[in-house]
mmCIF file of C-alpha atoms in Angstrom:
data_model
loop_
_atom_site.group_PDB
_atom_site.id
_atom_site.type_symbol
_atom_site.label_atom_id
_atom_site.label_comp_id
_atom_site.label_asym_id
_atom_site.label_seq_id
_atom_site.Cartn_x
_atom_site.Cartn_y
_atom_site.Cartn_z
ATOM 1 C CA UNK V 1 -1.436 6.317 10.685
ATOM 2 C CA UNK V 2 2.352 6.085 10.115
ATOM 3 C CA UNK V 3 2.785 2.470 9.189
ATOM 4 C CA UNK V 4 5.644 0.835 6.216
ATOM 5 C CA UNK V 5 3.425 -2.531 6.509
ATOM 6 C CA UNK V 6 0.084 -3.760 8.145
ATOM 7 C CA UNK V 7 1.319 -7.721 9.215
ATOM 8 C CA UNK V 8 -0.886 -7.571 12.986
ATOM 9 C CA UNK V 9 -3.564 -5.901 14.581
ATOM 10 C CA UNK V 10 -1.492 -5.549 17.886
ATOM 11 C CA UNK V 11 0.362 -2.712 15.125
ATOM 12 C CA UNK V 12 -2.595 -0.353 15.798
ATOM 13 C CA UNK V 13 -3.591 2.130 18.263
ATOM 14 C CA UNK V 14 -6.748 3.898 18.774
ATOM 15 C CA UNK V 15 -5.245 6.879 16.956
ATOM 16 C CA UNK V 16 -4.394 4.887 13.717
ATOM 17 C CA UNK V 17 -7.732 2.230 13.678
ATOM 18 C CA UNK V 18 -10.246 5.696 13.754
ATOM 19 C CA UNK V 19 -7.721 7.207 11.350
ATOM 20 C CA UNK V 20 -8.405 4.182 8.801
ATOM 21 C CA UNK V 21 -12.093 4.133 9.892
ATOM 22 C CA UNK V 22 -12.935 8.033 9.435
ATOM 23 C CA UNK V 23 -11.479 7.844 5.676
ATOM 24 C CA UNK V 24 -13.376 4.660 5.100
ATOM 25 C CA UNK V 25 -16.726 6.493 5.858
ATOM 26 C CA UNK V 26 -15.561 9.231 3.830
ATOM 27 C CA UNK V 27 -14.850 6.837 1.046
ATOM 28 C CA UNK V 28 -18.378 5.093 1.657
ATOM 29 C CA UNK V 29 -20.061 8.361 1.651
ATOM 30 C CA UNK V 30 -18.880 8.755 -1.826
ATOM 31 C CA UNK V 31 -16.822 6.255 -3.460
ATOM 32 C CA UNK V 32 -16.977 8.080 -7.050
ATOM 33 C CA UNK V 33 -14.764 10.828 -5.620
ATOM 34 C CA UNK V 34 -12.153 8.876 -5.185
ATOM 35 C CA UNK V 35 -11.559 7.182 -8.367
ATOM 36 C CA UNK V 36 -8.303 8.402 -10.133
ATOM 37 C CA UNK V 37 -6.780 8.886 -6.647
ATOM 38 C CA UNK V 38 -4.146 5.899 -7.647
ATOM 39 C CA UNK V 39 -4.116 6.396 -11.330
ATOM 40 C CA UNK V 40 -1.088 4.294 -12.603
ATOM 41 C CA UNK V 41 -0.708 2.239 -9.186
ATOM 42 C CA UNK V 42 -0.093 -1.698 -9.197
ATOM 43 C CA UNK V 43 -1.147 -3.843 -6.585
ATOM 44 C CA UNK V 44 0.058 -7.545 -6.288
ATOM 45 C CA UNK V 45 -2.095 -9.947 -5.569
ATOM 46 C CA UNK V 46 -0.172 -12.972 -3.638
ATOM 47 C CA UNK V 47 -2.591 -15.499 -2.454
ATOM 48 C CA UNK V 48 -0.927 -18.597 -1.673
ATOM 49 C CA UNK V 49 -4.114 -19.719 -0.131
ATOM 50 C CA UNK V 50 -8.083 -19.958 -1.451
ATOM 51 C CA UNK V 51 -9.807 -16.506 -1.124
ATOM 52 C CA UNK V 52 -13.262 -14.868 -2.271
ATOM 53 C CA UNK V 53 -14.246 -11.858 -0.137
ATOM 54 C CA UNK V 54 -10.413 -10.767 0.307
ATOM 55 C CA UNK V 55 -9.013 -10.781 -2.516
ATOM 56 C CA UNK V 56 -12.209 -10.058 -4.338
ATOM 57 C CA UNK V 57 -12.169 -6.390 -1.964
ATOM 58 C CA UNK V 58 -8.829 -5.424 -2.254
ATOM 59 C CA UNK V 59 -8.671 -5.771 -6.271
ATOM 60 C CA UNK V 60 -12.360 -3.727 -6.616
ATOM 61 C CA UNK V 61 -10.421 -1.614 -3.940
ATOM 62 C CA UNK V 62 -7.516 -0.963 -5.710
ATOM 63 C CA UNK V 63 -9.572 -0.601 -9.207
ATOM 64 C CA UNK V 64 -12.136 2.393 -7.532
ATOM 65 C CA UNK V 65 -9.127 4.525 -6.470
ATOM 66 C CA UNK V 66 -8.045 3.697 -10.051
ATOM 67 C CA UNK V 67 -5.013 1.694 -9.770
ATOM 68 C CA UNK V 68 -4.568 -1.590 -11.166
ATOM 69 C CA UNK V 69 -4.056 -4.936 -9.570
ATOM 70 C CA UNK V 70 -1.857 -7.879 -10.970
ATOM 71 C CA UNK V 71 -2.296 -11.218 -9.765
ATOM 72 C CA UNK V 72 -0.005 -14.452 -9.341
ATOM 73 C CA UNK V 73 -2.729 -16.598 -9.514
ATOM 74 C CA UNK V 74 -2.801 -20.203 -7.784
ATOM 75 C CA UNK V 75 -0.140 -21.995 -6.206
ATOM 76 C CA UNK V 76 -0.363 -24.946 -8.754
ATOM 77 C CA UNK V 77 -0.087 -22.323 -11.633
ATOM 78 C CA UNK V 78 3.085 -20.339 -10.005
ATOM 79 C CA UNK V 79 6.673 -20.814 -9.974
ATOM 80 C CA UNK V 80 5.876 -21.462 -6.217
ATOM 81 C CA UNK V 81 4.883 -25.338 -7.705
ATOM 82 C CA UNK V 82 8.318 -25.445 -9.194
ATOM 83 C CA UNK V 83 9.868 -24.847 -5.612
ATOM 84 C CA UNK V 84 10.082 -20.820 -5.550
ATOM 85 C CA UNK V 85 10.286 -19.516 -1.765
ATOM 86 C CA UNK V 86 8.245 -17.029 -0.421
ATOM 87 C CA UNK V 87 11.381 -14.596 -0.169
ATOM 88 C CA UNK V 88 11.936 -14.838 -3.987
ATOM 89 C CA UNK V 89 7.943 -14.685 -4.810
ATOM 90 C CA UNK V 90 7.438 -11.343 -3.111
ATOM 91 C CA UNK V 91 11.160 -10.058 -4.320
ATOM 92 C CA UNK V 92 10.038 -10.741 -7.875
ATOM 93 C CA UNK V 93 6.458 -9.297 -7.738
ATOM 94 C CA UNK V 94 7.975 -6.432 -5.840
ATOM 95 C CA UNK V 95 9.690 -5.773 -9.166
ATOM 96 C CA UNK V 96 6.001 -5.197 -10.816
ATOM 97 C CA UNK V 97 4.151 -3.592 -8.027
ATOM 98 C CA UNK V 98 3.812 -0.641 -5.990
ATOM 99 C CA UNK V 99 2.296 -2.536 -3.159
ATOM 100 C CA UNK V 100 1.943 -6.386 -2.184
ATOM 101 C CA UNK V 101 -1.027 -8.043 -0.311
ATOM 102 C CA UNK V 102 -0.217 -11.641 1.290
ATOM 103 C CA UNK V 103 -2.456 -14.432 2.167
ATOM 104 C CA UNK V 104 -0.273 -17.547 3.381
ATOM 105 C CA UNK V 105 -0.509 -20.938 4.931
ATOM 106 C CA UNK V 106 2.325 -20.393 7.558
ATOM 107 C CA UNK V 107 1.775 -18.141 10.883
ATOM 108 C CA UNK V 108 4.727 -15.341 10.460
ATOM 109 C CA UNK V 109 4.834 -15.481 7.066
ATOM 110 C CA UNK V 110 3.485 -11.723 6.387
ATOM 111 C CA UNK V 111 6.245 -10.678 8.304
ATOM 112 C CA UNK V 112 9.177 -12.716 6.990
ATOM 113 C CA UNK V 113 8.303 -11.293 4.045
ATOM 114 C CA UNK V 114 8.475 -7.667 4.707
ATOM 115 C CA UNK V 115 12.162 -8.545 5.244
ATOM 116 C CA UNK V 116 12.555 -9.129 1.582
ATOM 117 C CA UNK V 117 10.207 -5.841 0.298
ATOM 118 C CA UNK V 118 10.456 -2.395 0.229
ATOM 119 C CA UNK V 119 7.019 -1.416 -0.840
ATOM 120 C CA UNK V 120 4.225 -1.272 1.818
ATOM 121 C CA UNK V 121 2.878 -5.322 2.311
ATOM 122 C CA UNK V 122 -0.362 -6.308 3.645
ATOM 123 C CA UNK V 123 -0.811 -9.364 5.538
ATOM 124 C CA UNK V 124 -4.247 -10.824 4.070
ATOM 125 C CA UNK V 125 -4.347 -13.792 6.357
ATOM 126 C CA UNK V 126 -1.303 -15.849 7.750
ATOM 127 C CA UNK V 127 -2.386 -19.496 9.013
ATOM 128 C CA UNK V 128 -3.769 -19.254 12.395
ATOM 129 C CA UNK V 129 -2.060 -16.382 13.225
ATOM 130 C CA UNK V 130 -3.504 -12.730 11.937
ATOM 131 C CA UNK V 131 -5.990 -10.919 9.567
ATOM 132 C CA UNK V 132 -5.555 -7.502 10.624
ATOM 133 C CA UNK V 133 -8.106 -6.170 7.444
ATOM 134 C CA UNK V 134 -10.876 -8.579 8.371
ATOM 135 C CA UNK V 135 -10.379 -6.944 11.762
ATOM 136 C CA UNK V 136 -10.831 -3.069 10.503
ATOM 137 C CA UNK V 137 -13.573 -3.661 8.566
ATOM 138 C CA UNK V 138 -15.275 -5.959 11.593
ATOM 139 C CA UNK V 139 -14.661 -2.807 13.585
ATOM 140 C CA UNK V 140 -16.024 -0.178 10.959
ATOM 141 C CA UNK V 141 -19.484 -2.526 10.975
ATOM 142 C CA UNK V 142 -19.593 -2.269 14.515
ATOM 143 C CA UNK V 143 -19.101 1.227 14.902
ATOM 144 C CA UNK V 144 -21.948 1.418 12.888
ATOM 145 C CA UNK V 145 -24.617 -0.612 14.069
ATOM 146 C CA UNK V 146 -23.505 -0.741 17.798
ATOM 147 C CA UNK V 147 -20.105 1.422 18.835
ATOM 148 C CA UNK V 148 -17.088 0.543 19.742
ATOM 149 C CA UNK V 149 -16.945 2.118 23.836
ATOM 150 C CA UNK V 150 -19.111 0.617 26.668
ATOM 151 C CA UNK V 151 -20.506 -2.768 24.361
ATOM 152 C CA UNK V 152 -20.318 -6.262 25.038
ATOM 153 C CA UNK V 153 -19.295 -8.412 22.720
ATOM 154 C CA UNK V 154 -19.086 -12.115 22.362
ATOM 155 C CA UNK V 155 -17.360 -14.146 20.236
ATOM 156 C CA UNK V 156 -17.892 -17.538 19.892
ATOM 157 C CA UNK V 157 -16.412 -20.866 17.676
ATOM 158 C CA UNK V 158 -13.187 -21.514 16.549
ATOM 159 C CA UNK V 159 -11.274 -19.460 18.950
ATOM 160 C CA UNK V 160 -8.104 -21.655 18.989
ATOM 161 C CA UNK V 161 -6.832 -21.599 14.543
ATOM 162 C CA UNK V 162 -9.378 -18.446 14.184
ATOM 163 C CA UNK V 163 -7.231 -15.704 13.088
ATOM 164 C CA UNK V 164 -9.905 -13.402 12.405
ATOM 165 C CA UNK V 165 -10.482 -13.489 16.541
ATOM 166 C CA UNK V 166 -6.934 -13.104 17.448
ATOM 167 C CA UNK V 167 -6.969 -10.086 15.425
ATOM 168 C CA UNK V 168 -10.529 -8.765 16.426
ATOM 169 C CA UNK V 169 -9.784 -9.133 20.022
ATOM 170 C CA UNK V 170 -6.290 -7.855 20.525
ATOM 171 C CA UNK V 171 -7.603 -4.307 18.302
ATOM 172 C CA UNK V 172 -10.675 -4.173 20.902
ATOM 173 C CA UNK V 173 -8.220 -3.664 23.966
ATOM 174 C CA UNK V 174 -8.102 0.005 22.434
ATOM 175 C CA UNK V 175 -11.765 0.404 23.448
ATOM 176 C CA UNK V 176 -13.914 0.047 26.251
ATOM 177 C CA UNK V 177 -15.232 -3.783 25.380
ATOM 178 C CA UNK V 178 -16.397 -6.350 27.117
ATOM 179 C CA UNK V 179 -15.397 -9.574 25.617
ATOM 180 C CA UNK V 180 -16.542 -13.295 25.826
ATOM 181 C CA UNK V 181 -15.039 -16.106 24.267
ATOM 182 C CA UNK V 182 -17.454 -19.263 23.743
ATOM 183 C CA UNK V 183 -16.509 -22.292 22.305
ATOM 184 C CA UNK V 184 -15.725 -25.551 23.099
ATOM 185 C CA UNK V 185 -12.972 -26.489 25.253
ATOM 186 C CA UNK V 186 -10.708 -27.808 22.666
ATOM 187 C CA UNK V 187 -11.585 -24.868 20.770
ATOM 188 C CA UNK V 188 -10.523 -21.928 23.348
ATOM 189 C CA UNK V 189 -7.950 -19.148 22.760
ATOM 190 C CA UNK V 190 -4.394 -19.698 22.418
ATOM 191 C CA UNK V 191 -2.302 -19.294 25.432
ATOM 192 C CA UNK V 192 -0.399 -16.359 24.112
ATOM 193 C CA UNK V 193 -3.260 -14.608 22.915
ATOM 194 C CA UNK V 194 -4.826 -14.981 26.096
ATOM 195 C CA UNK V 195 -2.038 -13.913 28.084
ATOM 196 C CA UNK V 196 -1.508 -10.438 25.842
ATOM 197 C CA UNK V 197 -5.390 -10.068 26.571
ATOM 198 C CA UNK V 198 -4.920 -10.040 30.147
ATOM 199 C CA UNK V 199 -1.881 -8.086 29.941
ATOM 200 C CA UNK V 200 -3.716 -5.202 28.268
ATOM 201 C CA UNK V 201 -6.419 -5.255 30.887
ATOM 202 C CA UNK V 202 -9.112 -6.157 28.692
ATOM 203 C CA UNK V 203 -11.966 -7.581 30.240
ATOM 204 C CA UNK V 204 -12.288 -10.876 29.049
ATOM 205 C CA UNK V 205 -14.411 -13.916 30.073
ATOM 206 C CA UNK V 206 -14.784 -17.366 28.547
ATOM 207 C CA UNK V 207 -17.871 -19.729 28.320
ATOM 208 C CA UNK V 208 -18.284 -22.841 26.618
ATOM 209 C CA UNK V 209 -22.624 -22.303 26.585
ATOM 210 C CA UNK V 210 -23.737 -18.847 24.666
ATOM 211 C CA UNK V 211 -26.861 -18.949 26.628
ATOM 212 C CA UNK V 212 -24.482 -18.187 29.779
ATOM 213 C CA UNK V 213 -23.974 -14.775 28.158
ATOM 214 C CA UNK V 214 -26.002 -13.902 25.078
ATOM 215 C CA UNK V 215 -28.925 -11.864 26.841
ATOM 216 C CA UNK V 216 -25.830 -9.159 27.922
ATOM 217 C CA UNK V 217 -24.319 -9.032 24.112
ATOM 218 C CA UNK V 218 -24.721 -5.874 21.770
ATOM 219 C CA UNK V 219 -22.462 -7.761 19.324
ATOM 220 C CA UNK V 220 -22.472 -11.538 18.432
ATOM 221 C CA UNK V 221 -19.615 -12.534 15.910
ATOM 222 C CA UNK V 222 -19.789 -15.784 15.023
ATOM 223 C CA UNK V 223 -17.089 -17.944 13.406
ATOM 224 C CA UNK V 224 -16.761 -21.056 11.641
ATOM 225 C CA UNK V 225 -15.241 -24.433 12.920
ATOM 226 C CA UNK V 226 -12.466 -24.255 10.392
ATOM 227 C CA UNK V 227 -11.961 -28.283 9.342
ATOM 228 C CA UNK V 228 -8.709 -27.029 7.171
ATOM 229 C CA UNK V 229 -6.915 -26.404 10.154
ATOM 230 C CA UNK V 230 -7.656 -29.602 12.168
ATOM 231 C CA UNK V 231 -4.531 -31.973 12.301
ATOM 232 C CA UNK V 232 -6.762 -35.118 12.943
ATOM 233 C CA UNK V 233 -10.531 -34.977 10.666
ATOM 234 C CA UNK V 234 -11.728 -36.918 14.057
ATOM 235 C CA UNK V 235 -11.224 -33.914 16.176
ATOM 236 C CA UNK V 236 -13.051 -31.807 13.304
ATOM 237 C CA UNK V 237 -15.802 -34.128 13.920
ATOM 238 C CA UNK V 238 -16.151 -33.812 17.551
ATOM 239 C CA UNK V 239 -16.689 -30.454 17.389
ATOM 240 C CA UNK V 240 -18.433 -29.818 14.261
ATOM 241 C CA UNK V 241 -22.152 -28.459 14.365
ATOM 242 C CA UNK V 242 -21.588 -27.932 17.975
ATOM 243 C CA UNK V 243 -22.428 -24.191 18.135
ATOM 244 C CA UNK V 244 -25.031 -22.841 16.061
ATOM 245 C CA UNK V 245 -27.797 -20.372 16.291
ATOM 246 C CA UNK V 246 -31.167 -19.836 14.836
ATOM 247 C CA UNK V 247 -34.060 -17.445 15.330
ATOM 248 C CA UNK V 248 -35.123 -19.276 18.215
ATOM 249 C CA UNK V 249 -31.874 -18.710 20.256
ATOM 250 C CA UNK V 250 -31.909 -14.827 19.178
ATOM 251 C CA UNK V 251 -35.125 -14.662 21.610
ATOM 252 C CA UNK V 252 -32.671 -14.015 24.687
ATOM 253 C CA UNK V 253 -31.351 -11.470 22.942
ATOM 254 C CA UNK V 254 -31.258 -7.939 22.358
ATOM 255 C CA UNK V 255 -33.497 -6.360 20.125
ATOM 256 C CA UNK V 256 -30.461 -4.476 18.837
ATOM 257 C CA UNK V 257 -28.096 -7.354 19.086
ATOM 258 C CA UNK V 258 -25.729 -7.625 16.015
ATOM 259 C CA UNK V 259 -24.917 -10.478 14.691
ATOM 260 C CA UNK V 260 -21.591 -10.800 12.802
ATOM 261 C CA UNK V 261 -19.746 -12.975 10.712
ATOM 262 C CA UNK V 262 -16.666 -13.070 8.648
ATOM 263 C CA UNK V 263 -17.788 -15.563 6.064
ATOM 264 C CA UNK V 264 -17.772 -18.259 4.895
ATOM 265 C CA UNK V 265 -20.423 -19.822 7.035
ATOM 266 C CA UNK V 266 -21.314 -23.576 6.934
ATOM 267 C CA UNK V 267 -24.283 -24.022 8.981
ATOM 268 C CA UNK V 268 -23.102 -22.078 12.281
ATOM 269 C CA UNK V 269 -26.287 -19.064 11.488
ATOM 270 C CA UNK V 270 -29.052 -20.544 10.113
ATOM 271 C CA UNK V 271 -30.044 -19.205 6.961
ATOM 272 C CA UNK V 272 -33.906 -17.639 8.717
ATOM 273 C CA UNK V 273 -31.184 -15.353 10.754
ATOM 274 C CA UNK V 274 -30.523 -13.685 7.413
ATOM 275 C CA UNK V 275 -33.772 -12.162 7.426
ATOM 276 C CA UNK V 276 -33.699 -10.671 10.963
ATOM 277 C CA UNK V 277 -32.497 -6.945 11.821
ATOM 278 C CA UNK V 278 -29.918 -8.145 13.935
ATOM 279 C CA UNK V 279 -27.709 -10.082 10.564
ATOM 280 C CA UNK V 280 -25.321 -7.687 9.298
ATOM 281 C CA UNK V 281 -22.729 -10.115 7.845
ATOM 282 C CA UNK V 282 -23.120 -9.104 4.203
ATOM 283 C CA UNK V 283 -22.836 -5.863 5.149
ATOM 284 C CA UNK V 284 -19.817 -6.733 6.550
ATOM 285 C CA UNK V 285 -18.429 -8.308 3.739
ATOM 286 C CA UNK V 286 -19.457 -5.140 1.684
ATOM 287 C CA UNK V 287 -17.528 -3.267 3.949
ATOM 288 C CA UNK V 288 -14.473 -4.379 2.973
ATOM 289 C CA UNK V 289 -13.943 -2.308 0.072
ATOM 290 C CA UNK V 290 -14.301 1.087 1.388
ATOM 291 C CA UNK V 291 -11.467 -0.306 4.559
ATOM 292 C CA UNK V 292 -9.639 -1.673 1.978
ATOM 293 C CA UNK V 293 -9.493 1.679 -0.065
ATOM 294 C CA UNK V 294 -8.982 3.698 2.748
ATOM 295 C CA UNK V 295 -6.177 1.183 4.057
ATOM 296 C CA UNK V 296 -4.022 1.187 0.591
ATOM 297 C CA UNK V 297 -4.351 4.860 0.218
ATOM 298 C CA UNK V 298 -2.855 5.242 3.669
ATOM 299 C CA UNK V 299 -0.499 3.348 3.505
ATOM 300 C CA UNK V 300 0.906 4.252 -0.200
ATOM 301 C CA UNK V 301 0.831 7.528 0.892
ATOM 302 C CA UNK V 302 3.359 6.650 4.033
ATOM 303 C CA UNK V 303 5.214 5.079 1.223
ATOM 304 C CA UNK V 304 5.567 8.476 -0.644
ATOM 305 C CA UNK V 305 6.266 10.590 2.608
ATOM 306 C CA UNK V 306 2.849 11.937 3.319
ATOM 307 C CA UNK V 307 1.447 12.782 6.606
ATOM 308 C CA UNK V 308 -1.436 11.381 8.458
#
């Protein structure tokens, strides 16, 4: 993978997702071997937004190749409260790290950014726009459990402020996927996003009822109905509840249908689900360390002229 940055999903070919993949499962086959690999190395932590499972993963990721991870802490604790910009926050933590991760508010903020750095940035999340690391790790746990060539997948929920699904489905146009969208109208995908889908020649269809399509699915991810990013709490409310599934609805389904999720869930997988073989969310989340590893070794090691 020959990357400075990782801002967007649409950044990565075939080549360069299997790339991060195949080290992952090395890593995962024995993450002891790699600690020490980044003795000395800093990662900053920039999270201008509320996090768990990401920034949770990339500082045990950074900490089991041995590194070290320094973090700005919230936005009401910052400098960012006194009226810092974003240029200045990354040019100043760039002064303390080897390596920045980003989680922000604003859609193109990653990559604003990466004007103002010169070590290797990871976009953790930008508004409604992109989560290219949620993606990698979606796509290890599918190679996995179902592949990533001649599967059906749906995806269904907030398909309209869901960044995790404008990432997930712009890196499956490097496979052979079927893909369906379900969700409500209001919620469907942006125009843009479905206009590069269509220009890629992915195979796309959209649905607003899951039973339409679930009986053909090897892969189910599911995503919240994210009320942060409604404009108007009575559009929220229109919607919310709308689209959830429980054991009962998993009898159309495959026996080896997988059922994903990139957490947090509200009440969109009913907690009985958790118990089935086809819930593989946590190990999702899990997941996310080994990508992560694999990811900032990469990528560090562009920064210091390797080869991939």
């Amino acid at each position: 993978m020959r990357q400075d940055h990782l801002i967007s999903a649409t950044q990565l070919s075939r080549a360069d997702i299997e790339a991060v993949l195949d080290r992952a499962a090395e890593i995962d086959a024995d993450v002891g071997a790699w600690q020490g690999r980044r003795d000395g190395t800093v990662l900053g932590l920039c999270f201008f937004e509320p996090s768990t499972r990401t920034r949770m993963s990339f500082d045990t990721a950074m900490k089991r190749l041995g590194g070290r991870t320094i973090d700005m802490g919230s936005v009401e604790s910052s400098s960012v409260k006194k009226g810092e910009t974003l240029a200045d926050t990354v040019r100043v933590i760039e002064g303390y790290a080897d390596a920045l991760v980003l989680r922000h508010p604003s859609e193109g903020a990653a990559k604003m950014a990466t004007e103002f750095v010169d070590v290797p940035l990871v976009n953790a999340g930008d508004g409604a726009g992109q989560h290219p690391t949620q993606t990698l790790l979606d796509l290890y746990t599918m190679r996995e459990n179902a592949g990533l060539d001649d599967v059906t997948v749906g995806i269904m929920g907030d398909l309209k402020y869901g960044r995790t699904v404008h990432s997930l489905a712009a890196a499956l146009t490097n496979f052979d996927v079927r893909q369906h969208f379900v969700s409500p109208e209001s919620l469907q995908l942006p125009r843009s996003v479905r206009y590069d889908l269509h220009e890629s020649g992915a195979q796309v269809r959209e649905h607003t009822d899951l039973d339409e399509v679930l009986s053909d699915l090897d892969v189910l991810y599911v995503t919240r109905i994210q009320r942060e990013r409604f404009p108007d709490e009575n559009e929220y409310r229109k919607v919310a509840g709308e689209y959830q599934i429980d054991t009962d609805d998993l009898d159309a389904a495959k026996d080896s249908l997988t059922v994903m999720h990139p957490l947090p869930r509200v009440d969109e997988i009913a907690p009985e689900v958790d118990e089935t073989d086809h819930a593989k969310y946590f190990e999702q989340a899990h997941n996310g360390v080994p990508v992560r590893m694999a990811l900032l070794d990469m990528l560090l090691e562009n920064a210091e002229g390797g080869s991939q």
